[in-house]
Tab-separated table of N, CA and C in Angstrom:
chain	number	residue	atom	x	y	z
O	1	UNK	N	28.046	-47.143	63.106
O	1	UNK	CA	26.762	-47.005	62.432
O	1	UNK	C	26.878	-46.136	61.191
O	2	UNK	N	27.571	-45.056	61.339
O	2	UNK	CA	27.753	-44.159	60.220
O	2	UNK	C	28.485	-44.853	59.070
O	3	UNK	N	29.465	-45.680	59.399
O	3	UNK	CA	30.219	-46.418	58.403
O	3	UNK	C	29.340	-47.439	57.692
O	4	UNK	N	28.450	-48.054	58.436
O	4	UNK	CA	27.542	-49.046	57.866
O	4	UNK	C	26.594	-48.388	56.857
O	5	UNK	N	26.068	-47.217	57.165
O	5	UNK	CA	25.194	-46.483	56.245
O	5	UNK	C	25.952	-46.111	54.979
O	6	UNK	N	27.179	-45.673	55.159
O	6	UNK	CA	27.985	-45.287	54.013
O	6	UNK	C	28.262	-46.495	53.113
O	7	UNK	N	28.508	-47.648	53.697
O	7	UNK	CA	28.727	-48.868	52.909
O	7	UNK	C	27.476	-49.255	52.121
O	8	UNK	N	26.313	-49.085	52.755
O	8	UNK	CA	25.053	-49.393	52.054
O	8	UNK	C	24.841	-48.448	50.876
O	9	UNK	N	25.107	-47.155	51.114
O	9	UNK	CA	24.955	-46.176	50.026
O	9	UNK	C	25.942	-46.470	48.900
O	10	UNK	N	27.153	-46.822	49.265
O	10	UNK	CA	28.173	-47.141	48.265
O	10	UNK	C	27.760	-48.381	47.469
O	11	UNK	N	27.237	-49.380	48.160
O	11	UNK	CA	26.763	-50.587	47.502
O	11	UNK	C	25.593	-50.279	46.567
O	12	UNK	N	24.682	-49.425	47.001
O	12	UNK	CA	23.530	-49.032	46.182
O	12	UNK	C	23.995	-48.259	44.943
O	13	UNK	N	24.940	-47.354	45.107
O	13	UNK	CA	25.480	-46.582	43.977
O	13	UNK	C	26.160	-47.521	42.990
O	14	UNK	N	26.953	-48.461	43.485
O	14	UNK	CA	27.626	-49.418	42.610
O	14	UNK	C	26.626	-50.303	41.862
O	15	UNK	N	25.568	-50.711	42.544
O	15	UNK	CA	24.530	-51.523	41.914
O	15	UNK	C	23.822	-50.744	40.811
O	16	UNK	N	23.483	-49.498	41.062
O	16	UNK	CA	22.835	-48.649	40.053
O	16	UNK	C	23.781	-48.423	38.874
O	17	UNK	N	25.051	-48.150	39.168
O	17	UNK	CA	26.040	-47.949	38.110
O	17	UNK	C	26.200	-49.210	37.255
O	18	UNK	N	26.243	-50.364	37.897
O	18	UNK	CA	26.341	-51.641	37.187
O	18	UNK	C	25.135	-51.835	36.264
O	19	UNK	N	23.945	-51.541	36.754
O	19	UNK	CA	22.719	-51.680	35.941
O	19	UNK	C	22.734	-50.731	34.748
O	20	UNK	N	23.166	-49.485	34.965
O	20	UNK	CA	23.213	-48.501	33.878
O	20	UNK	C	24.221	-48.910	32.802
O	21	UNK	N	25.405	-49.338	33.227
O	21	UNK	CA	26.428	-49.759	32.265
O	21	UNK	C	25.958	-51.005	31.503
O	22	UNK	N	25.361	-51.941	32.205
O	22	UNK	CA	24.837	-53.139	31.557
O	22	UNK	C	23.759	-52.808	30.534
O	23	UNK	N	22.840	-51.925	30.900
O	23	UNK	CA	21.778	-51.504	29.982
O	23	UNK	C	22.369	-50.799	28.769
O	24	UNK	N	23.364	-49.946	28.978
O	24	UNK	CA	24.012	-49.238	27.881
O	24	UNK	C	24.703	-50.215	26.926
O	25	UNK	N	25.404	-51.182	27.460
O	25	UNK	CA	26.084	-52.180	26.622
O	25	UNK	C	25.084	-53.017	25.816
O	26	UNK	N	23.992	-53.392	26.445
O	26	UNK	CA	22.957	-54.153	25.726
O	26	UNK	C	22.375	-53.302	24.597
O	27	UNK	N	22.107	-52.043	24.871
O	27	UNK	CA	21.551	-51.133	23.852
O	27	UNK	C	22.514	-50.970	22.674
O	28	UNK	N	23.798	-50.807	22.957
O	28	UNK	CA	24.801	-50.701	21.889
O	28	UNK	C	24.827	-51.975	21.050
O	29	UNK	N	24.742	-53.119	21.710
O	29	UNK	CA	24.708	-54.400	20.988
O	29	UNK	C	23.494	-54.515	20.097
O	30	UNK	N	22.333	-54.088	20.563
O	30	UNK	CA	21.105	-54.150	19.771
O	30	UNK	C	21.208	-53.251	18.543
O	31	UNK	N	21.695	-52.026	18.726
O	31	UNK	CA	21.837	-51.087	17.610
O	31	UNK	C	22.830	-51.644	16.581
O	32	UNK	N	23.949	-52.188	17.040
O	32	UNK	CA	24.943	-52.769	16.136
O	32	UNK	C	24.355	-53.937	15.355
O	33	UNK	N	23.604	-54.784	16.028
O	33	UNK	CA	22.979	-55.937	15.371
O	33	UNK	C	21.985	-55.491	14.304
O	34	UNK	N	21.158	-54.490	14.623
O	34	UNK	CA	20.176	-53.996	13.656
O	34	UNK	C	20.864	-53.382	12.437
O	35	UNK	N	21.945	-52.635	12.657
O	35	UNK	CA	22.687	-52.055	11.536
O	35	UNK	C	23.288	-53.145	10.657
O	36	UNK	N	23.857	-54.159	11.271
O	36	UNK	CA	24.453	-55.265	10.516
O	36	UNK	C	23.380	-56.021	9.733
O	37	UNK	N	22.236	-56.199	10.337
O	37	UNK	CA	21.127	-56.882	9.665
O	37	UNK	C	20.632	-56.061	8.472
O	38	UNK	N	20.555	-54.764	8.605
O	38	UNK	CA	20.125	-53.889	7.514
O	38	UNK	C	21.105	-53.949	6.354
O	39	UNK	N	22.397	-53.881	6.640
O	39	UNK	CA	23.416	-53.973	5.591
O	39	UNK	C	23.341	-55.333	4.906
O	40	UNK	N	23.148	-56.365	5.674
O	40	UNK	CA	23.038	-57.719	5.118
O	40	UNK	C	21.843	-57.842	4.183
O	41	UNK	N	20.706	-57.277	4.571
O	41	UNK	CA	19.512	-57.334	3.717
O	41	UNK	C	19.721	-56.538	2.432
O	42	UNK	N	20.403	-55.397	2.525
O	42	UNK	CA	20.679	-54.611	1.330
O	42	UNK	C	21.574	-55.396	0.382
O	43	UNK	N	22.577	-56.064	0.910
O	43	UNK	CA	23.460	-56.873	0.077
O	43	UNK	C	22.702	-58.042	-0.551
O	44	UNK	N	21.751	-58.592	0.187
O	44	UNK	CA	20.957	-59.707	-0.324
O	44	UNK	C	20.129	-59.286	-1.531
O	45	UNK	N	19.574	-58.055	-1.498
O	45	UNK	CA	18.782	-57.560	-2.627
O	45	UNK	C	19.637	-57.365	-3.867
O	46	UNK	N	20.932	-57.183	-3.694
O	46	UNK	CA	21.839	-57.056	-4.827
O	46	UNK	C	22.255	-58.439	-5.318
O	47	UNK	N	22.630	-59.314	-4.386
O	47	UNK	CA	23.165	-60.625	-4.750
O	47	UNK	C	22.129	-61.544	-5.370
O	48	UNK	N	20.909	-61.529	-4.851
O	48	UNK	CA	19.918	-62.500	-5.324
O	48	UNK	C	19.627	-62.378	-6.818
O	49	UNK	N	19.275	-61.201	-7.344
O	49	UNK	CA	19.010	-61.124	-8.782
O	49	UNK	C	20.249	-61.437	-9.621
O	50	UNK	N	21.397	-60.919	-9.209
O	50	UNK	CA	22.603	-61.156	-10.001
O	50	UNK	C	23.013	-62.624	-9.957
O	51	UNK	N	22.913	-63.265	-8.794
O	51	UNK	CA	23.247	-64.690	-8.697
O	51	UNK	C	22.298	-65.538	-9.529
O	52	UNK	N	21.006	-65.232	-9.469
O	52	UNK	CA	20.022	-66.009	-10.220
O	52	UNK	C	20.259	-65.894	-11.728
O	53	UNK	N	20.384	-64.663	-12.218
O	53	UNK	CA	20.561	-64.454	-13.655
O	53	UNK	C	21.886	-65.058	-14.128
O	54	UNK	N	22.930	-64.859	-13.347
O	54	UNK	CA	24.238	-65.412	-13.700
O	54	UNK	C	24.188	-66.940	-13.775
O	55	UNK	N	23.563	-67.575	-12.812
O	55	UNK	CA	23.504	-69.051	-12.833
O	55	UNK	C	22.673	-69.553	-14.011
O	56	UNK	N	21.592	-68.872	-14.346
O	56	UNK	CA	20.771	-69.298	-15.485
O	56	UNK	C	21.552	-69.182	-16.795
O	57	UNK	N	22.290	-68.107	-16.953
O	57	UNK	CA	23.061	-67.919	-18.188
O	57	UNK	C	24.220	-68.901	-18.255
O	58	UNK	N	24.875	-69.154	-17.150
O	58	UNK	CA	25.993	-70.111	-17.137
O	58	UNK	C	25.523	-71.538	-17.424
O	59	UNK	N	24.321	-71.881	-16.967
O	59	UNK	CA	23.797	-73.225	-17.200
O	59	UNK	C	23.219	-73.398	-18.606
O	60	UNK	N	23.074	-72.291	-19.310
O	60	UNK	CA	22.466	-72.329	-20.636
O	60	UNK	C	23.316	-73.146	-21.608
O	61	UNK	N	22.653	-73.938	-22.427
O	61	UNK	CA	23.313	-74.760	-23.439
O	61	UNK	C	23.761	-73.858	-24.581
O	62	UNK	N	25.078	-73.775	-24.806
O	62	UNK	CA	25.604	-72.869	-25.828
O	62	UNK	C	25.237	-73.284	-27.244
O	63	UNK	N	24.668	-74.476	-27.426
O	63	UNK	CA	24.230	-74.896	-28.759
O	63	UNK	C	23.037	-74.061	-29.226
O	64	UNK	N	22.344	-73.434	-28.296
O	64	UNK	CA	21.185	-72.611	-28.627
O	64	UNK	C	21.512	-71.143	-28.340
O	65	UNK	N	20.984	-70.250	-29.164
O	65	UNK	CA	21.260	-68.824	-28.923
O	65	UNK	C	20.501	-68.281	-27.717
O	66	UNK	N	21.064	-67.240	-27.128
O	66	UNK	CA	20.364	-66.481	-26.100
O	66	UNK	C	19.647	-65.359	-26.832
O	67	UNK	N	18.364	-65.205	-26.569
O	67	UNK	CA	17.581	-64.194	-27.263
O	67	UNK	C	17.062	-63.161	-26.271
O	68	UNK	N	16.900	-61.950	-26.773
O	68	UNK	CA	16.204	-60.901	-26.035
O	68	UNK	C	15.046	-60.494	-26.931
O	69	UNK	N	13.838	-60.640	-26.433
O	69	UNK	CA	12.668	-60.294	-27.245
O	69	UNK	C	11.637	-59.545	-26.428
O	70	UNK	N	10.735	-58.915	-27.133
O	70	UNK	CA	9.630	-58.204	-26.488
O	70	UNK	C	8.442	-59.155	-26.410
O	71	UNK	N	7.841	-59.215	-25.249
O	71	UNK	CA	6.677	-60.068	-25.025
O	71	UNK	C	5.684	-59.255	-24.202
O	72	UNK	N	4.565	-58.944	-24.756
O	72	UNK	CA	3.555	-58.172	-24.030
O	72	UNK	C	4.042	-56.798	-23.592
O	73	UNK	N	4.963	-56.203	-24.354
O	73	UNK	CA	5.485	-54.883	-24.019
O	73	UNK	C	6.642	-54.896	-23.039
O	74	UNK	N	7.121	-56.067	-22.661
O	74	UNK	CA	8.230	-56.197	-21.712
O	74	UNK	C	9.387	-56.942	-22.364
O	75	UNK	N	10.606	-56.575	-21.963
O	75	UNK	CA	11.781	-57.305	-22.423
O	75	UNK	C	11.869	-58.648	-21.719
O	76	UNK	N	12.164	-59.667	-22.495
O	76	UNK	CA	12.274	-61.017	-21.939
O	76	UNK	C	13.589	-61.630	-22.419
O	77	UNK	N	14.362	-62.160	-21.477
O	77	UNK	CA	15.553	-62.919	-21.820
O	77	UNK	C	15.101	-64.348	-22.057
O	78	UNK	N	15.426	-64.899	-23.218
O	78	UNK	CA	14.966	-66.235	-23.583
O	78	UNK	C	16.175	-67.155	-23.703
O	79	UNK	N	16.171	-68.201	-22.892
O	79	UNK	CA	17.220	-69.215	-22.913
O	79	UNK	C	16.612	-70.522	-23.398
O	80	UNK	N	17.112	-71.038	-24.497
O	80	UNK	CA	16.577	-72.270	-25.057
O	80	UNK	C	17.304	-73.479	-24.474
O	81	UNK	N	16.570	-74.565	-24.298
O	81	UNK	CA	17.164	-75.812	-23.811
O	81	UNK	C	16.400	-76.984	-24.416
O	82	UNK	N	17.029	-78.141	-24.404
O	82	UNK	CA	16.397	-79.329	-24.957
O	82	UNK	C	16.316	-80.408	-23.888
O	83	UNK	N	15.127	-80.986	-23.762
O	83	UNK	CA	14.916	-82.090	-22.837
O	83	UNK	C	14.073	-83.144	-23.519
O	84	UNK	N	14.566	-84.360	-23.531
O	84	UNK	CA	13.865	-85.496	-24.112
O	84	UNK	C	13.376	-85.207	-25.536
O	85	UNK	N	14.237	-84.557	-26.328
O	85	UNK	CA	13.907	-84.283	-27.716
O	85	UNK	C	13.005	-83.079	-27.953
O	86	UNK	N	12.546	-82.438	-26.902
O	86	UNK	CA	11.686	-81.250	-27.027
O	86	UNK	C	12.497	-80.012	-26.669
O	87	UNK	N	12.239	-78.923	-27.390
O	87	UNK	CA	12.937	-77.669	-27.124
O	87	UNK	C	12.026	-76.778	-26.269
O	88	UNK	N	12.617	-76.271	-25.186
O	88	UNK	CA	11.887	-75.406	-24.250
O	88	UNK	C	12.586	-74.063	-24.135
O	89	UNK	N	11.837	-73.074	-23.678
O	89	UNK	CA	12.388	-71.745	-23.445
O	89	UNK	C	12.225	-71.397	-21.964
O	90	UNK	N	13.269	-70.812	-21.405
O	90	UNK	CA	13.180	-70.227	-20.074
O	90	UNK	C	13.128	-68.727	-20.281
O	91	UNK	N	12.043	-68.119	-19.841
O	91	UNK	CA	11.882	-66.671	-19.950
O	91	UNK	C	12.236	-66.045	-18.610
O	92	UNK	N	13.053	-65.020	-18.637
O	92	UNK	CA	13.400	-64.258	-17.438
O	92	UNK	C	13.021	-62.806	-17.719
O	93	UNK	N	12.211	-62.216	-16.845
O	93	UNK	CA	11.705	-60.873	-17.092
O	93	UNK	C	11.267	-60.208	-15.791
O	94	UNK	N	11.054	-58.907	-15.877
O	94	UNK	CA	10.585	-58.125	-14.736
O	94	UNK	C	9.183	-57.617	-15.058
O	95	UNK	N	8.254	-57.883	-14.164
O	95	UNK	CA	6.863	-57.476	-14.341
O	95	UNK	C	6.333	-56.987	-13.000
O	96	UNK	N	5.753	-55.801	-12.976
O	96	UNK	CA	5.183	-55.226	-11.750
O	96	UNK	C	6.190	-55.218	-10.595
O	97	UNK	N	7.412	-54.810	-10.900
O	97	UNK	CA	8.488	-54.668	-9.911
O	97	UNK	C	8.881	-55.992	-9.250
O	98	UNK	N	8.759	-57.070	-10.014
O	98	UNK	CA	9.168	-58.388	-9.519
O	98	UNK	C	9.868	-59.145	-10.641
O	99	UNK	N	10.858	-59.954	-10.270
O	99	UNK	CA	11.558	-60.798	-11.226
O	99	UNK	C	10.766	-62.091	-11.394
O	100	UNK	N	10.531	-62.464	-12.651
O	100	UNK	CA	9.757	-63.664	-12.955
O	100	UNK	C	10.570	-64.623	-13.807
O	101	UNK	N	10.157	-65.886	-13.770
O	101	UNK	CA	10.701	-66.916	-14.641
O	101	UNK	C	9.534	-67.745	-15.153
O	102	UNK	N	9.610	-68.083	-16.428
O	102	UNK	CA	8.608	-68.984	-17.001
O	102	UNK	C	9.354	-70.022	-17.828
O	103	UNK	N	8.934	-71.254	-17.725
O	103	UNK	CA	9.523	-72.363	-18.471
O	103	UNK	C	8.439	-72.883	-19.403
O	104	UNK	N	8.615	-72.656	-20.706
O	104	UNK	CA	7.546	-72.943	-21.662
O	104	UNK	C	8.102	-73.676	-22.878
O	105	UNK	N	7.221	-74.343	-23.604
O	105	UNK	CA	7.637	-74.968	-24.858
O	105	UNK	C	7.731	-73.894	-25.935
O	106	UNK	N	8.568	-74.134	-26.933
O	106	UNK	CA	8.775	-73.160	-28.008
O	106	UNK	C	7.441	-72.859	-28.685
O	107	UNK	N	7.181	-71.570	-28.927
O	107	UNK	CA	5.957	-71.153	-29.595
O	107	UNK	C	4.785	-70.956	-28.653
O	108	UNK	N	5.013	-71.075	-27.368
O	108	UNK	CA	3.937	-70.928	-26.388
O	108	UNK	C	3.429	-69.487	-26.365
O	109	UNK	N	2.160	-69.355	-26.043
O	109	UNK	CA	1.562	-68.020	-25.918
O	109	UNK	C	1.216	-67.736	-24.453
O	110	UNK	N	2.083	-68.146	-23.578
O	110	UNK	CA	1.888	-67.953	-22.144
O	110	UNK	C	1.820	-66.469	-21.803
O	111	UNK	N	0.905	-66.102	-20.939
O	111	UNK	CA	0.824	-64.725	-20.445
O	111	UNK	C	1.929	-64.520	-19.417
O	112	UNK	N	2.530	-63.352	-19.419
O	112	UNK	CA	3.635	-63.066	-18.499
O	112	UNK	C	3.227	-63.223	-17.037
O	113	UNK	N	2.000	-62.900	-16.715
O	113	UNK	CA	1.517	-63.000	-15.340
O	113	UNK	C	1.505	-64.447	-14.841
O	114	UNK	N	1.551	-65.397	-15.762
O	114	UNK	CA	1.505	-66.814	-15.392
O	114	UNK	C	2.857	-67.364	-14.962
O	115	UNK	N	3.915	-66.584	-15.128
O	115	UNK	CA	5.245	-67.044	-14.740
O	115	UNK	C	5.385	-67.152	-13.231
O	116	UNK	N	6.511	-67.676	-12.818
O	116	UNK	CA	6.790	-67.863	-11.386
O	116	UNK	C	7.492	-66.616	-10.849
O	117	UNK	N	6.872	-65.995	-9.846
O	117	UNK	CA	7.459	-64.814	-9.210
O	117	UNK	C	8.633	-65.257	-8.345
O	118	UNK	N	9.794	-64.614	-8.544
O	118	UNK	CA	10.988	-65.021	-7.815
O	118	UNK	C	11.376	-64.068	-6.683
O	119	UNK	N	11.418	-62.762	-6.996
O	119	UNK	CA	11.853	-61.798	-5.986
O	119	UNK	C	11.508	-60.387	-6.442
O	120	UNK	N	11.617	-59.436	-5.512
O	120	UNK	CA	11.349	-58.042	-5.848
O	120	UNK	C	12.505	-57.468	-6.658
O	121	UNK	N	12.140	-56.684	-7.670
O	121	UNK	CA	13.133	-56.041	-8.527
O	121	UNK	C	12.437	-54.887	-9.228
O	122	UNK	N	13.006	-53.702	-9.156
O	122	UNK	CA	12.358	-52.532	-9.741
O	122	UNK	C	12.337	-52.580	-11.260
O	123	UNK	N	13.489	-52.883	-11.854
O	123	UNK	CA	13.582	-52.824	-13.306
O	123	UNK	C	14.647	-53.798	-13.786
O	124	UNK	N	14.494	-54.278	-15.011
O	124	UNK	CA	15.437	-55.225	-15.596
O	124	UNK	C	15.515	-54.952	-17.090
O	125	UNK	N	16.735	-54.767	-17.603
O	125	UNK	CA	16.934	-54.512	-19.025
O	125	UNK	C	18.019	-55.429	-19.558
O	126	UNK	N	17.837	-55.841	-20.809
O	126	UNK	CA	18.811	-56.682	-21.492
O	126	UNK	C	19.249	-55.977	-22.767
O	127	UNK	N	20.562	-56.029	-23.053
O	127	UNK	CA	21.091	-55.513	-24.316
O	127	UNK	C	22.006	-56.578	-24.871
O	128	UNK	N	21.750	-56.966	-26.115
O	128	UNK	CA	22.558	-58.003	-26.741
O	128	UNK	C	23.247	-57.407	-27.948
O	129	UNK	N	24.531	-57.625	-28.020
O	129	UNK	CA	25.318	-57.169	-29.161
O	129	UNK	C	26.374	-58.200	-29.482
O	130	UNK	N	26.194	-58.898	-30.603
O	130	UNK	CA	27.140	-59.958	-30.957
O	130	UNK	C	27.138	-61.060	-29.918
O	131	UNK	N	28.317	-61.315	-29.368
O	131	UNK	CA	28.424	-62.364	-28.345
O	131	UNK	C	28.393	-61.797	-26.930
O	132	UNK	N	28.026	-60.544	-26.782
O	132	UNK	CA	27.957	-59.909	-25.460
O	132	UNK	C	26.504	-59.680	-25.053
O	133	UNK	N	26.230	-59.923	-23.807
O	133	UNK	CA	24.917	-59.668	-23.227
O	133	UNK	C	25.128	-58.809	-21.989
O	134	UNK	N	24.457	-57.671	-21.954
O	134	UNK	CA	24.517	-56.791	-20.790
O	134	UNK	C	23.164	-56.832	-20.098
O	135	UNK	N	23.192	-57.120	-18.808
O	135	UNK	CA	21.974	-57.155	-17.996
O	135	UNK	C	22.087	-56.032	-16.975
O	136	UNK	N	21.113	-55.132	-16.999
O	136	UNK	CA	21.075	-54.031	-16.043
O	136	UNK	C	19.822	-54.192	-15.198
O	137	UNK	N	19.995	-54.152	-13.878
O	137	UNK	CA	18.824	-54.247	-13.009
O	137	UNK	C	18.879	-53.191	-11.939
O	138	UNK	N	17.694	-52.821	-11.473
O	138	UNK	CA	17.562	-51.801	-10.441
O	138	UNK	C	16.832	-52.422	-9.258
O	139	UNK	N	17.422	-52.285	-8.072
O	139	UNK	CA	16.828	-52.855	-6.872
O	139	UNK	C	15.783	-51.896	-6.320
O	140	UNK	N	15.047	-52.353	-5.316
O	140	UNK	CA	13.963	-51.524	-4.775
O	140	UNK	C	14.465	-50.264	-4.079
O	141	UNK	N	15.759	-50.220	-3.727
O	141	UNK	CA	16.310	-48.997	-3.142
O	141	UNK	C	16.854	-48.049	-4.211
O	142	UNK	N	16.430	-48.284	-5.473
O	142	UNK	CA	16.736	-47.419	-6.618
O	142	UNK	C	18.211	-47.415	-7.005
O	143	UNK	N	18.956	-48.453	-6.668
O	143	UNK	CA	20.350	-48.557	-7.087
O	143	UNK	C	20.418	-49.461	-8.307
O	144	UNK	N	21.244	-49.072	-9.265
O	144	UNK	CA	21.335	-49.781	-10.532
O	144	UNK	C	22.645	-50.572	-10.599
O	145	UNK	N	22.565	-51.789	-11.149
O	145	UNK	CA	23.725	-52.668	-11.274
O	145	UNK	C	23.757	-53.249	-12.673
O	146	UNK	N	24.959	-53.561	-13.144
O	146	UNK	CA	25.114	-54.066	-14.498
O	146	UNK	C	25.947	-55.341	-14.491
O	147	UNK	N	25.503	-56.331	-15.241
O	147	UNK	CA	26.225	-57.586	-15.407
O	147	UNK	C	26.585	-57.700	-16.877
O	148	UNK	N	27.803	-58.133	-17.179
O	148	UNK	CA	28.247	-58.300	-18.549
O	148	UNK	C	28.640	-59.754	-18.760
O	149	UNK	N	28.059	-60.352	-19.794
O	149	UNK	CA	28.384	-61.738	-20.137
O	149	UNK	C	28.961	-61.749	-21.548
O	150	UNK	N	30.099	-62.394	-21.696
O	150	UNK	CA	30.744	-62.480	-23.003
O	150	UNK	C	30.886	-63.920	-23.414
O	151	UNK	N	30.898	-64.156	-24.737
O	151	UNK	CA	31.119	-65.492	-25.265
O	151	UNK	C	29.820	-66.214	-25.492
O	152	UNK	N	29.903	-67.506	-25.689
O	152	UNK	CA	28.705	-68.313	-25.942
O	152	UNK	C	28.213	-68.125	-27.358
O	153	UNK	N	27.014	-68.523	-27.602
O	153	UNK	CA	26.452	-68.449	-28.942
O	153	UNK	C	25.808	-67.104	-29.185
O	154	UNK	N	25.632	-66.792	-30.449
O	154	UNK	CA	25.018	-65.520	-30.804
O	154	UNK	C	23.548	-65.689	-30.711
């Protein structure tokens, strides 16, 4: 009888230990997953603006110049393109901590607020010198990044 009680207690202790270890392992997995997800989201906030701007500049027709101009008190990157004999401008700019794009005909007086909101972005600056274009952007976590584009048209 005494041996039977001891076996039950041993079984109960092992069951409790198994539950505690299992709970601990699950908790470690959850914390690891959340950390990985946070790092992934931070990387996404860096990649999205840089990938978007880079693809727009790479797709730009080098027959037309890339312009940086002021529009409504904000810097706007202007990429010219031609479709069906008409010349259009793609405006890329940051307004109210968001990255915007507007596709307009040349000479348009479109308000910046009318553009298409793409993603969150704290700040965006363009510097053009000769055949070089420097794009500096700041993400919502206050980190600053710089992209340099060389070549193409002036």
